């Protein structure tokens, strides 16, 4: 028997109530420490004394196993309780919601209603969270209606969970609930901010964050991570640095959520030194995947998405297979995101047949993103036949994004089949779908300057084009020859060269083409400057005529 349990046994003179409350406190201590061995010893002691019939003790044990990521042990304890209180139901529903088992959480919620137990303000937030994870907007609406009938929708915790759920699909409904709340907490504010981020409304998200600060809301680490994420997505480096400073002042800079967002911010802005600085300052978190178990961080499906994505970007096929198989050891079933990464890895490495076999073996229907990953590989390796097959499979899914048409067109062009490439572009036009306009932008102070191809609307366009002309002459003297095959429009070579030469911007919303990539390498070599570009796929760090991606992107 462990030291905690022995300490309890050594209290024979205390009253029975104080005795079992001491046990509860000891279980709570084990919960905070996430000490499975001590908690299990206390559990054994509880069973020997027959104290599991006391709801309070059982509830503490349910919570203990929940925090130790053993939800089914919590479920077993729940089933053994002879008289289940609303707190018991709340505990087990919360257990499965917190341990990424939302379906089971909602099953217990339905069972609770069947037994005639009226849910309270502790039950609703867990059920709402499960609906959000499952994207079950219909069930969420039913829960919202039930909370209104019970008069719990005005409760700050229930209301906040409703806002958090609605914001992911119906931001206007979330706004209505948010505005009607008599009191708001950090969860409701975070829900609104994150909801606008999901809708792509970054400016509104930042406005809400500023409003929250003006109302003296004590924002948490998730709030900071959300707004830092906005700065990273929009490459607002200066604003991101200011928020980083605020995180430091409020001691949230050591939060894993905030640090992850800060690393993403600096990486997306190409400031690798800043990303490493944040990474090196992390406390009590993993540095490498293999060390996670030593700091008691169990990798989840998101962790493996990141690892597989890293393998894809670096072209590490064997390691990609290793980590994909490793998920089973952690009881994680591969999701569509994992298959996308694996297919992307194999396709980029030229293993197109193997990538296609992986798609055919998927336990779920392949999505447009999966076929798009295969199409990207077909474009890189000039396999027009497989590209056409992948596109056909994607089109069978129904309406596809303009990017799918563009990928198919580019794949044909890479294989030298320009007639088919033109037909793919025409198909896009015939369906009335417009391709996203290619944009490039740079940040100057707190201003963002946006450009399109051939854009001369900027006040300093004369100086910009003059500088581009000088760079063009310099890189051509250094040996650069424009590869006009990357431009698919039917224009003469001189116009093609002009279009290619314009791409000397910092940020892009489209993937940088091969010729532009070569051109910027020459620019970095001729000017002796470090040039940083982020496209919609990754960032590129050009220095001395080479790129950080190793020409693999």
CSV table of N, CA, C and O in Angstrom, one decimal, residues 218-222 224 246-259 262:
chain,number,residue,atom,x,y,z
A,218,UNK,N,-9.8,39.1,-18.1
A,218,UNK,CA,-8.6,38.4,-17.8
A,218,UNK,C,-8.5,37.2,-18.8
A,218,UNK,O,-9.0,36.1,-18.6
A,219,UNK,N,-8.0,37.5,-20.0
A,219,UNK,CA,-7.9,36.5,-21.0
A,219,UNK,C,-6.9,35.4,-20.6
A,219,UNK,O,-6.0,35.6,-19.8
A,220,UNK,N,-7.1,34.2,-21.2
A,220,UNK,CA,-6.3,33.1,-20.9
A,220,UNK,C,-5.4,32.7,-22.0
A,220,UNK,O,-5.3,33.4,-23.0
A,221,UNK,N,-4.6,31.6,-21.8
A,221,UNK,CA,-3.6,31.3,-22.8
A,221,UNK,C,-4.3,30.9,-24.2
A,221,UNK,O,-3.7,31.1,-25.2
A,222,UNK,N,-5.5,30.3,-24.1
A,222,UNK,CA,-6.1,30.0,-25.4
A,222,UNK,C,-6.5,31.2,-26.2
A,222,UNK,O,-6.4,31.2,-27.4
A,224,UNK,N,-4.9,34.1,-26.2
A,224,UNK,CA,-3.7,34.6,-26.7
A,224,UNK,C,-3.2,33.7,-27.9
A,224,UNK,O,-2.8,34.3,-29.0
A,246,UNK,N,2.8,41.2,-24.7
A,246,UNK,CA,1.7,41.2,-23.7
A,246,UNK,C,1.7,39.8,-23.1
A,246,UNK,O,1.4,39.7,-21.9
A,247,UNK,N,1.9,38.7,-23.8
A,247,UNK,CA,2.0,37.4,-23.3
A,247,UNK,C,3.0,37.3,-22.2
A,247,UNK,O,2.9,36.7,-21.1
A,248,UNK,N,4.2,37.9,-22.5
A,248,UNK,CA,5.3,37.9,-21.6
A,248,UNK,C,5.0,38.6,-20.3
A,248,UNK,O,5.3,38.1,-19.2
A,249,UNK,N,4.3,39.8,-20.4
A,249,UNK,CA,3.9,40.6,-19.2
A,249,UNK,C,2.9,39.8,-18.3
A,249,UNK,O,2.9,40.0,-17.1
A,250,UNK,N,2.0,39.0,-19.0
A,250,UNK,CA,1.0,38.3,-18.2
A,250,UNK,C,1.4,36.9,-17.9
A,250,UNK,O,0.6,36.1,-17.4
A,251,UNK,N,2.7,36.6,-18.2
A,251,UNK,CA,3.2,35.2,-17.8
A,251,UNK,C,2.6,34.1,-18.6
A,251,UNK,O,2.6,32.9,-18.1
A,252,UNK,N,1.9,34.4,-19.7
A,252,UNK,CA,1.4,33.3,-20.5
A,252,UNK,C,2.4,32.9,-21.6
A,252,UNK,O,2.0,32.0,-22.4
A,253,UNK,N,3.5,33.4,-21.6
A,253,UNK,CA,4.5,33.1,-22.7
A,253,UNK,C,5.0,31.7,-22.5
A,253,UNK,O,5.6,31.1,-23.4
A,254,UNK,N,4.8,31.1,-21.3
A,254,UNK,CA,5.3,29.7,-21.0
A,254,UNK,C,4.2,28.7,-21.3
A,254,UNK,O,4.5,27.5,-21.2
A,255,UNK,N,3.0,29.1,-21.7
A,255,UNK,CA,2.0,28.2,-22.0
A,255,UNK,C,2.3,27.4,-23.3
A,255,UNK,O,2.7,28.0,-24.3
A,256,UNK,N,2.0,26.1,-23.3
A,256,UNK,CA,2.3,25.4,-24.5
A,256,UNK,C,1.4,25.8,-25.7
A,256,UNK,O,1.8,25.8,-26.8
A,257,UNK,N,0.1,26.2,-25.4
A,257,UNK,CA,-0.7,26.7,-26.4
A,257,UNK,C,-0.2,28.0,-27.1
A,257,UNK,O,-0.1,28.1,-28.3
A,258,UNK,N,0.2,28.9,-26.2
A,258,UNK,CA,0.8,30.2,-26.7
A,258,UNK,C,2.1,30.0,-27.4
A,258,UNK,O,2.3,30.5,-28.5
A,259,UNK,N,3.0,29.2,-26.8
A,259,UNK,CA,4.3,28.9,-27.5
A,259,UNK,C,4.1,28.3,-28.8
A,259,UNK,O,4.9,28.6,-29.8
A,262,UNK,N,3.1,31.0,-31.2
A,262,UNK,CA,4.2,31.9,-31.4
A,262,UNK,C,5.2,31.3,-32.4
A,262,UNK,O,5.8,31.9,-33.3
